[in-house]
Amino acid sequence: MLCLSLYVPLLDQSQAEFQYFESDQLPSELKSIFSLSLLIPSQEFSTYCQWRQKIVKAGDKDQDGQLDFDEFVHYLRDHEKKLRLVFKSLDKKNDGRIDAQEIMQSLRDLGVNISEQQAEKILKRIRTGRWGPVTHMDKNGTMTIDWNEWRDYHLLHSAENIPEIILYWKHSTIFDVGENLLVPDEFTVEEKQTGMWWRHLVAGGGAGAVSRTCTAPLDRLKVLMQVHASRSNNMSILGGFTHMIREGGFRSLWRGNGINVIKIAPESAIKFMAYEQIKRIIGSNQETLGIHERFVAGSLAGVIAQSSIYPMEVLKTRMALRKTGQYQGVLDCGKKILLQEGLSAFYKGYVPNMLGIIPYAGIDLAVYETLKNAWLQRYATSSADPGVFVLLACGTISSTCGQLASYPLALVRTRMQAEASVEGAPQMTMSKLFKHIVKTEGAFGLYRGLAPNFMKVIPAVSISYVVYENLKLTLGVQSR
């Protein structure tokens, strides 16, 4: 029986002592991993502490600040599966080994071009510090890496930034459903240096413009139902479309779409710039943030972007609600609002709009991560690549759940934006409007217009994805 000595203070953070495990306590597939003794020189203790914190954070399921034996084994199992997926994704020849050419190809897919000499350096790269289980990734000097070498080198490193999984599963803004998606794209250093980032943004903006234009009639119907529908005026979907066409003709179905498309560019640009600055402020040196950091950074970037372009949101609502001949255009609409209602009219509904960002961003991210992890655990066997349909389904479901949670706030925002345009409508604060809706229409009144809003999700996501991929090809952006 082999006695394994493993220096793991993370199992008892109050004392730096050796913990001994008998090899028959370990799952058979993990025995070889523990044939090591981790001795840490004092000058590398700070580096070790950072490593320990990452491992505890990744494996501590009961959130007690410690990693017990069962949690450690569970972490290793989960981490080894992720490493297996990445290894198979990198192994282009499917021969059980990764060579320099395969590393070059994989990095090229990620938008990073390196030479063969640089790829060879990666193969035989020396780990920083001497406390790791191996010194070189390529232990036998063959200039290839087999599964055992790959696993032993990476096993005791947290898998937060495994590039292949991130590449496939990146929650992209291409999932445009006509609302304010709050997780900007993250770009690699190479993409920023080569200018690929702005091409991604242009492709995303173009996809959003086409998607919103195609689903604009449903979006306008949603706004009309949010503002005008009630118990006494139970507007149906068919009745709403009939009313719009009779009042203003077929073209009236697209009222408000122009300003809705125009605001994509400034909002995306401000959101992206704010996101990058917030990443620096919160002290993240990683190209890709963790889920909690993404929630904070994405929410704050959304608040900043929305605050900057909010008057355009008000104009969009007013244009969607206008009657034939009421305004000559967007500029005329803005001028009349300013003269008749004052500057404050451009910020009506601002508070519920900002409050809606938090549940939308949080639930959208949480549901997406949950679906992603469930798919990886259950169906990922030979690759981390889930395929287009899985990605679209996860994005659609997560966005829908986010909208469902924040919809009452969106409805109150729209009614506050439209107050002055509705004859006889009372001027209410957010809290009073909530109470009024619940009192007069019940809880269902907070979800007026939800049906057309959900009807546009699938076509919006599908159109956005197709246009995005085609625009990327046109702009020369490499895609898998």
Coordinates of C-alpha atoms in Angstrom, one line a residue:
M1 CA 0.0 0.0 0.0
L2 CA 1.5 3.3 -1.1
C3 CA 1.3 6.2 1.5
L4 CA 0.9 9.5 -0.3
S5 CA 2.2 12.6 1.4
L6 CA 0.4 15.7 0.2
Y7 CA 1.1 19.1 1.6
V8 CA -2.5 20.6 1.6
P9 CA -3.0 23.3 4.2
L10 CA -6.2 24.2 2.2
L11 CA -7.8 21.2 4.0
D12 CA -7.0 22.9 7.3
Q13 CA -6.2 26.5 6.7
S14 CA -5.4 27.2 10.4
Q15 CA -2.3 24.9 10.4
A16 CA 0.4 24.2 7.8
E17 CA 0.8 20.5 8.3
F18 CA 1.0 17.3 6.2
Q19 CA -2.1 15.4 5.5
Y20 CA -1.8 11.7 4.7
F21 CA -4.2 9.8 2.5
E22 CA -4.1 6.1 1.8
S23 CA -4.1 5.3 -1.9
D24 CA -7.1 2.9 -1.5
Q25 CA -9.2 5.9 -0.4
L26 CA -8.8 7.4 -3.8
P27 CA -10.8 6.6 -7.0
S28 CA -8.6 4.4 -9.2
E29 CA -8.5 7.0 -12.0
L30 CA -6.9 9.6 -9.6
K31 CA -4.3 7.4 -8.0
S32 CA -1.5 8.3 -10.4
I33 CA -2.2 12.0 -9.9
F34 CA -1.3 11.7 -6.2
S35 CA 2.0 10.0 -6.7
L36 CA 3.7 13.2 -5.7
S37 CA 4.9 15.2 -2.8
L38 CA 4.4 19.0 -2.9
L39 CA 7.1 20.8 -1.0
I40 CA 6.9 24.5 -1.1
P41 CA 10.0 26.7 -0.6
S42 CA 9.4 29.8 1.6
Q43 CA 10.2 32.3 -1.1
E44 CA 7.3 30.9 -3.2
F45 CA 4.8 30.8 -0.3
S46 CA 2.9 33.9 -1.6
T47 CA 2.5 32.2 -5.1
Y48 CA 1.4 29.1 -3.3
C49 CA -1.2 31.0 -1.3
Q50 CA -2.8 32.4 -4.4
W51 CA -2.9 28.9 -5.9
R52 CA -4.5 27.6 -2.7
Q53 CA -7.2 30.3 -2.7
K54 CA -8.2 29.4 -6.3
I55 CA -8.4 25.7 -5.5
V56 CA -10.5 26.3 -2.4
K57 CA -12.8 28.8 -4.3
A58 CA -13.3 26.3 -7.1
G59 CA -14.0 23.2 -5.0
D60 CA -15.6 24.5 -1.7
K61 CA -19.2 23.4 -2.3
D62 CA -20.5 24.1 1.2
Q63 CA -18.9 27.6 1.3
D64 CA -17.2 27.0 4.7
G65 CA -13.8 28.4 3.6
Q66 CA -12.2 24.9 3.7
L67 CA -11.7 22.1 1.3
D68 CA -12.3 18.6 2.8
F69 CA -11.3 15.3 1.2
D70 CA -14.6 14.7 -0.6
E71 CA -14.7 18.2 -2.0
F72 CA -11.1 17.9 -3.2
V73 CA -11.8 14.6 -5.0
H74 CA -15.0 16.1 -6.5
Y75 CA -12.9 19.1 -7.7
L76 CA -10.3 16.8 -9.3
R77 CA -13.0 14.7 -11.1
D78 CA -14.7 17.8 -12.4
H79 CA -11.5 19.5 -13.4
E80 CA -10.1 16.4 -15.1
K81 CA -13.2 16.1 -17.2
K82 CA -12.8 19.7 -18.4
L83 CA -9.1 19.1 -19.2
R84 CA -10.1 16.0 -21.2
L85 CA -12.6 18.1 -23.2
V86 CA -9.9 20.7 -23.9
F87 CA -7.3 18.0 -24.8
K88 CA -9.7 16.4 -27.3
S89 CA -10.5 19.8 -28.8
L90 CA -6.8 20.5 -29.3
D91 CA -6.0 17.1 -30.6
K92 CA -7.0 17.9 -34.3
K93 CA -5.5 14.6 -35.6
N94 CA -7.2 12.5 -33.0
D95 CA -4.1 10.5 -32.4
G96 CA -3.9 11.0 -28.6
R97 CA -1.1 13.6 -28.8
I98 CA -0.8 17.3 -29.2
D99 CA 2.0 18.7 -31.4
A100 CA 3.3 22.1 -32.3
Q101 CA 1.1 22.3 -35.5
E102 CA -2.0 21.5 -33.5
I103 CA -1.2 24.2 -31.0
M104 CA -0.6 26.7 -33.8
Q105 CA -4.0 25.8 -35.4
S106 CA -5.9 26.0 -32.1
L107 CA -4.5 29.5 -31.3
R108 CA -5.2 30.6 -34.9
D109 CA -8.8 29.6 -34.3
L110 CA -8.7 31.9 -31.3
G111 CA -7.4 34.8 -33.4
V112 CA -3.7 34.4 -32.3
N113 CA -1.0 33.7 -34.8
I114 CA 2.3 32.3 -33.5
S115 CA 5.4 30.8 -35.1
E116 CA 6.3 27.1 -34.9
Q117 CA 9.2 28.0 -32.6
Q118 CA 6.8 29.7 -30.2
A119 CA 4.5 26.7 -30.3
E120 CA 7.5 24.5 -29.4
K121 CA 8.2 26.7 -26.5
I122 CA 4.7 26.2 -25.2
L123 CA 5.2 22.5 -25.5
K124 CA 8.2 22.5 -23.2
R125 CA 7.3 25.5 -21.1
I126 CA 8.7 25.5 -17.6
R127 CA 6.2 26.2 -14.8
T128 CA 6.8 29.3 -12.7
G129 CA 8.0 28.1 -9.3
R130 CA 9.1 24.6 -8.1
W131 CA 6.0 23.5 -6.2
G132 CA 4.1 22.1 -9.1
P133 CA 3.9 18.3 -9.7
V134 CA 5.9 18.5 -12.9
T135 CA 8.5 20.9 -14.3
H136 CA 7.8 20.6 -18.0
M137 CA 4.6 19.8 -19.9
D138 CA 6.6 17.7 -22.3
K139 CA 8.3 15.4 -19.8
N140 CA 9.8 12.9 -22.1
G141 CA 11.2 15.3 -24.7
T142 CA 9.2 14.0 -27.7
M143 CA 7.9 17.5 -28.6
T144 CA 4.4 16.2 -28.3
I145 CA 2.0 16.0 -25.3
D146 CA 0.0 13.0 -24.4
W147 CA -3.0 12.9 -22.2
N148 CA -1.1 12.0 -19.0
E149 CA 1.4 14.9 -19.5
W150 CA -1.4 17.3 -20.2
R151 CA -3.4 16.2 -17.2
D152 CA -0.5 16.2 -14.7
Y153 CA 0.7 19.7 -15.8
H154 CA -2.7 21.3 -15.5
L155 CA -4.6 19.3 -12.9
L156 CA -3.9 21.5 -9.9
H157 CA -4.7 24.7 -11.7
S158 CA -8.3 26.0 -11.6
A159 CA -10.1 25.8 -15.0
E160 CA -11.6 29.3 -14.9
N161 CA -10.0 30.4 -18.2
I162 CA -9.7 27.3 -20.3
P163 CA -9.7 29.0 -23.7
E164 CA -11.6 26.4 -25.7
I165 CA -14.5 26.2 -23.3
I166 CA -14.6 30.0 -23.1
L167 CA -14.5 30.3 -26.9
Y168 CA -17.4 28.0 -27.5
W169 CA -19.5 29.2 -24.6
K170 CA -18.9 32.9 -24.6
H171 CA -22.2 34.6 -23.8
S172 CA -22.3 37.0 -26.8
T173 CA -24.3 40.1 -27.4
I174 CA -25.5 38.6 -30.7
F175 CA -28.4 37.2 -28.8
D176 CA -30.4 40.4 -29.6
V177 CA -34.0 40.4 -28.6
G178 CA -34.7 44.1 -28.8
E179 CA -33.9 44.6 -25.1
N180 CA -30.8 45.8 -23.4
L181 CA -28.5 42.8 -23.1
L182 CA -25.9 43.5 -20.4
V183 CA -22.9 41.3 -21.0
P184 CA -20.6 42.9 -23.6
D185 CA -18.3 40.8 -25.6
E186 CA -14.8 40.1 -24.2
F187 CA -11.9 40.3 -26.7
T188 CA -8.5 38.8 -26.5
V189 CA -5.3 40.9 -26.5
E190 CA -4.7 39.8 -30.1
E191 CA -8.1 40.9 -31.2
K192 CA -7.7 44.3 -29.7
Q193 CA -4.2 44.7 -31.2
T194 CA -5.3 43.6 -34.7
G195 CA -8.6 45.6 -34.7
M196 CA -10.8 42.5 -34.8
W197 CA -12.7 43.9 -31.8
W198 CA -14.4 46.7 -33.7
R199 CA -15.3 44.3 -36.5
H200 CA -17.1 42.1 -34.0
L201 CA -18.9 45.1 -32.7
V202 CA -19.9 46.2 -36.2
A203 CA -21.1 42.7 -37.0
G204 CA -23.1 42.6 -33.7
G205 CA -24.5 46.1 -34.4
G206 CA -25.6 45.2 -37.9
A207 CA -27.1 41.9 -36.7
G208 CA -29.0 43.8 -34.0
A209 CA -30.3 46.4 -36.5
V210 CA -31.6 43.7 -38.9
S211 CA -33.1 41.7 -36.0
R212 CA -34.9 44.6 -34.5
T213 CA -36.2 45.8 -37.8
C214 CA -37.6 42.3 -38.6
T215 CA -39.3 42.1 -35.3
A216 CA -40.3 45.8 -34.9
P217 CA -44.1 45.1 -35.4
L218 CA -44.1 42.8 -32.4
D219 CA -42.1 45.3 -30.4
R220 CA -44.5 48.2 -31.2
L221 CA -47.5 45.9 -30.3
K222 CA -45.8 45.2 -27.0
V223 CA -45.5 48.9 -26.2
L224 CA -49.1 49.6 -27.2
M225 CA -50.3 46.7 -24.9
Q226 CA -48.2 47.9 -22.1
V227 CA -49.6 51.4 -22.2
H228 CA -53.2 51.0 -23.5
A229 CA -54.3 47.5 -22.5
S230 CA -56.4 47.1 -19.4
R231 CA -59.3 45.1 -18.0
S232 CA -61.7 47.3 -19.8
N233 CA -59.6 47.3 -23.0
N234 CA -58.3 43.8 -23.4
M235 CA -56.2 44.3 -26.5
S236 CA -55.5 41.0 -28.3
I237 CA -52.5 40.4 -30.6
L238 CA -54.7 40.3 -33.7
G239 CA -56.7 43.2 -32.5
G240 CA -53.6 45.2 -31.9
F241 CA -52.2 44.6 -35.4
T242 CA -55.6 45.5 -36.9
H243 CA -55.7 48.7 -34.9
M244 CA -52.2 49.8 -36.0
I245 CA -52.9 49.1 -39.7
R246 CA -56.3 50.8 -39.7
E247 CA -54.9 53.9 -37.9
G248 CA -51.7 54.4 -39.9
G249 CA -51.3 51.8 -42.7
F250 CA -48.9 49.0 -43.0
R251 CA -45.8 51.2 -42.5
S252 CA -47.1 52.2 -39.1
L253 CA -46.0 48.8 -37.8
W254 CA -42.4 50.1 -37.8
R255 CA -43.0 53.3 -35.9
G256 CA -40.2 53.8 -33.4
N257 CA -37.9 51.4 -35.1
G258 CA -35.6 54.0 -36.6
I259 CA -34.5 55.4 -33.2
N260 CA -34.4 51.9 -31.8
V261 CA -31.8 51.0 -34.5
I262 CA -29.9 54.3 -34.2
K263 CA -29.3 53.9 -30.5
I264 CA -27.5 50.5 -31.0
A265 CA -24.2 52.1 -32.0
P266 CA -23.7 54.6 -29.2
E267 CA -25.0 52.2 -26.6
S268 CA -22.7 49.3 -27.7
A269 CA -19.7 51.6 -27.9
I270 CA -20.3 53.2 -24.5
K271 CA -21.1 49.8 -22.9
F272 CA -17.9 48.2 -24.3
M273 CA -15.6 51.1 -23.2
A274 CA -17.2 51.2 -19.7
Y275 CA -16.9 47.4 -19.4
E276 CA -13.1 47.6 -20.2
Q277 CA -12.6 50.4 -17.6
I278 CA -14.6 48.6 -15.0
K279 CA -12.5 45.4 -15.5
R280 CA -9.4 47.5 -14.7
I281 CA -11.0 49.1 -11.6
I282 CA -12.1 45.8 -10.1
G283 CA -8.5 44.6 -10.5
S284 CA -9.0 41.7 -12.9
N285 CA -5.9 40.8 -14.9
Q286 CA -7.7 38.1 -16.8
E287 CA -9.0 38.5 -20.3
T288 CA -12.2 36.7 -19.3
L289 CA -14.0 37.5 -16.0
G290 CA -15.5 35.0 -13.7
I291 CA -19.3 34.9 -13.4
H292 CA -19.6 37.2 -10.4
E293 CA -17.2 39.7 -11.9
R294 CA -19.1 39.6 -15.2
F295 CA -22.3 40.3 -13.3
V296 CA -20.9 43.4 -11.6
A297 CA -19.0 44.7 -14.6
G298 CA -21.8 44.0 -17.0
S299 CA -24.5 45.6 -14.8
L300 CA -22.4 48.7 -14.2
A301 CA -21.5 49.0 -17.9
G302 CA -25.2 48.7 -18.7
V303 CA -26.1 51.4 -16.2
I304 CA -23.6 53.8 -17.7
A305 CA -24.6 53.1 -21.2
Q306 CA -28.3 53.3 -20.5
S307 CA -27.8 56.6 -18.6
S308 CA -26.0 58.1 -21.6
I309 CA -28.7 57.2 -24.2
Y310 CA -31.8 57.1 -22.1
P311 CA -33.4 60.1 -23.8
M312 CA -33.4 58.0 -27.0
E313 CA -35.3 55.3 -25.1
V314 CA -38.0 57.9 -24.3
L315 CA -38.1 59.0 -27.9
K316 CA -38.5 55.4 -29.1
T317 CA -41.5 54.9 -26.8
R318 CA -43.1 58.2 -27.9
M319 CA -42.6 57.4 -31.6
A320 CA -44.1 54.0 -31.2
L321 CA -47.2 55.4 -29.5
R322 CA -47.6 58.4 -31.8
K323 CA -50.7 58.9 -33.9
T324 CA -50.6 59.6 -37.6
G325 CA -49.4 63.2 -38.2
Q326 CA -48.6 63.8 -34.5
Y327 CA -44.8 64.2 -35.2
Q328 CA -42.9 64.9 -38.4
G329 CA -40.0 62.9 -37.3
V330 CA -37.7 62.1 -34.4
L331 CA -36.3 65.6 -34.2
D332 CA -39.7 67.1 -34.2
C333 CA -40.8 64.7 -31.5
G334 CA -37.8 65.7 -29.3
K335 CA -38.4 69.4 -29.8
K336 CA -42.1 69.2 -28.8
I337 CA -41.3 67.1 -25.7
L338 CA -38.7 69.6 -24.7
L339 CA -40.9 72.7 -25.2
Q340 CA -44.1 71.2 -23.7
E341 CA -42.8 69.0 -20.9
G342 CA -39.2 70.2 -20.2
L343 CA -35.9 68.4 -20.0
S344 CA -37.0 66.1 -17.1
A345 CA -39.5 64.4 -19.5
F346 CA -36.5 62.7 -21.2
Y347 CA -35.7 60.8 -18.0
K348 CA -39.1 59.6 -17.0
G349 CA -39.0 56.0 -16.1
Y350 CA -35.2 56.2 -15.5
V351 CA -35.3 54.6 -12.0
P352 CA -37.3 51.4 -12.9
N353 CA -35.2 51.1 -16.0
M354 CA -32.0 51.0 -14.0
L355 CA -33.4 48.7 -11.3
G356 CA -34.4 46.3 -14.1
I357 CA -30.8 45.9 -15.1
I358 CA -29.9 43.9 -11.9
P359 CA -32.5 41.1 -12.1
Y360 CA -32.1 40.9 -15.9
A361 CA -28.3 40.6 -15.8
G362 CA -28.2 38.3 -12.8
I363 CA -30.8 35.8 -13.9
D364 CA -29.6 35.9 -17.6
L365 CA -26.0 35.0 -16.5
A366 CA -27.1 32.5 -13.8
V367 CA -29.4 30.6 -16.2
Y368 CA -26.8 30.6 -19.0
E369 CA -24.1 29.3 -16.7
T370 CA -26.4 26.6 -15.2
L371 CA -27.4 25.4 -18.7
K372 CA -23.8 25.4 -19.9
N373 CA -22.6 23.4 -16.9
A374 CA -25.5 21.0 -17.2
W375 CA -24.7 20.3 -20.9
L376 CA -21.0 19.9 -20.2
Q377 CA -21.6 17.5 -17.4
R378 CA -24.2 15.3 -19.2
Y379 CA -23.4 15.4 -22.9
A380 CA -19.8 16.6 -23.4
T381 CA -17.8 13.5 -24.2
S382 CA -15.3 14.2 -26.9
S383 CA -15.3 18.0 -27.3
A384 CA -16.2 21.2 -25.5
D385 CA -18.0 22.4 -28.6
P386 CA -21.8 22.3 -28.0
G387 CA -22.8 23.3 -31.5
V388 CA -24.9 26.2 -32.8
F389 CA -28.3 25.0 -31.7
V390 CA -27.3 24.3 -28.1
L391 CA -25.7 27.8 -27.9
L392 CA -28.8 29.4 -29.4
A393 CA -31.1 27.5 -27.1
C394 CA -29.1 28.4 -24.0
G395 CA -29.0 32.1 -25.0
T396 CA -32.7 32.2 -25.8
I397 CA -33.7 30.5 -22.6
S398 CA -31.4 32.7 -20.4
S399 CA -32.5 35.9 -22.1
T400 CA -36.2 34.9 -21.8
C401 CA -35.8 34.2 -18.1
G402 CA -34.0 37.5 -17.6
Q403 CA -36.8 39.4 -19.4
L404 CA -39.5 37.6 -17.4
A405 CA -37.9 38.6 -14.1
S406 CA -37.5 42.3 -15.1
Y407 CA -40.6 42.7 -17.2
P408 CA -42.8 44.4 -14.5
L409 CA -40.1 47.1 -14.2
A410 CA -39.9 47.4 -17.9
L411 CA -43.7 47.9 -18.1
V412 CA -43.7 50.6 -15.4
R413 CA -40.8 52.3 -17.2
T414 CA -42.7 52.4 -20.5
R415 CA -45.9 53.7 -18.8
M416 CA -43.9 56.5 -17.1
Q417 CA -42.3 57.4 -20.4
A418 CA -45.7 57.6 -22.1
E419 CA -47.6 59.5 -19.4
A420 CA -47.8 62.8 -21.1
S421 CA -48.7 61.3 -24.5
V422 CA -51.8 59.6 -23.0
E423 CA -54.7 62.0 -22.5
G424 CA -56.0 62.0 -18.9
A425 CA -53.2 59.7 -17.7
P426 CA -52.2 60.5 -14.1
Q427 CA -48.6 61.6 -13.3
M428 CA -47.4 58.9 -10.9
T429 CA -44.2 57.9 -9.3
M430 CA -42.8 54.4 -9.8
S431 CA -44.1 53.0 -6.4
K432 CA -47.6 54.6 -6.9
L433 CA -47.8 53.3 -10.5
F434 CA -46.9 49.8 -9.2
K435 CA -49.7 49.9 -6.6
H436 CA -52.2 51.4 -9.1
I437 CA -51.6 48.6 -11.6
V438 CA -51.9 45.8 -9.0
K439 CA -55.0 47.4 -7.5
T440 CA -56.8 48.0 -10.8
E441 CA -55.6 45.1 -12.9
G442 CA -54.1 42.6 -10.5
A443 CA -50.6 41.0 -10.8
F444 CA -51.4 40.1 -14.4
G445 CA -51.4 43.8 -15.2
L446 CA -47.7 43.9 -14.7
Y447 CA -47.2 41.5 -17.6
R448 CA -49.3 43.2 -20.3
G449 CA -47.7 42.8 -23.7
L450 CA -45.6 39.7 -22.5
A451 CA -47.0 37.5 -25.3
P452 CA -45.7 39.6 -28.3
N453 CA -42.5 40.1 -26.4
F454 CA -41.9 36.3 -26.1
M455 CA -43.1 35.8 -29.7
K456 CA -40.2 37.8 -31.0
V457 CA -37.5 36.1 -29.0
I458 CA -36.9 33.0 -31.3
P459 CA -37.0 34.9 -34.6
A460 CA -34.9 37.7 -33.2
V461 CA -32.2 35.4 -31.9
S462 CA -32.2 33.3 -35.1
I463 CA -32.0 36.3 -37.5
S464 CA -29.4 38.0 -35.3
Y465 CA -27.2 34.9 -35.4
V466 CA -27.4 34.4 -39.1
V467 CA -26.7 38.0 -39.9
Y468 CA -23.9 38.1 -37.4
E469 CA -22.1 35.1 -38.9
N470 CA -22.4 36.5 -42.4
L471 CA -21.2 39.9 -41.4
K472 CA -18.2 38.4 -39.7
L473 CA -17.3 36.6 -42.9
T474 CA -17.7 39.8 -44.9
L475 CA -15.5 41.8 -42.5
G476 CA -12.8 39.1 -42.5
V477 CA -13.4 37.9 -38.9
Q478 CA -12.3 34.3 -38.6
S479 CA -15.0 32.0 -37.1
R480 CA -15.3 28.3 -36.4

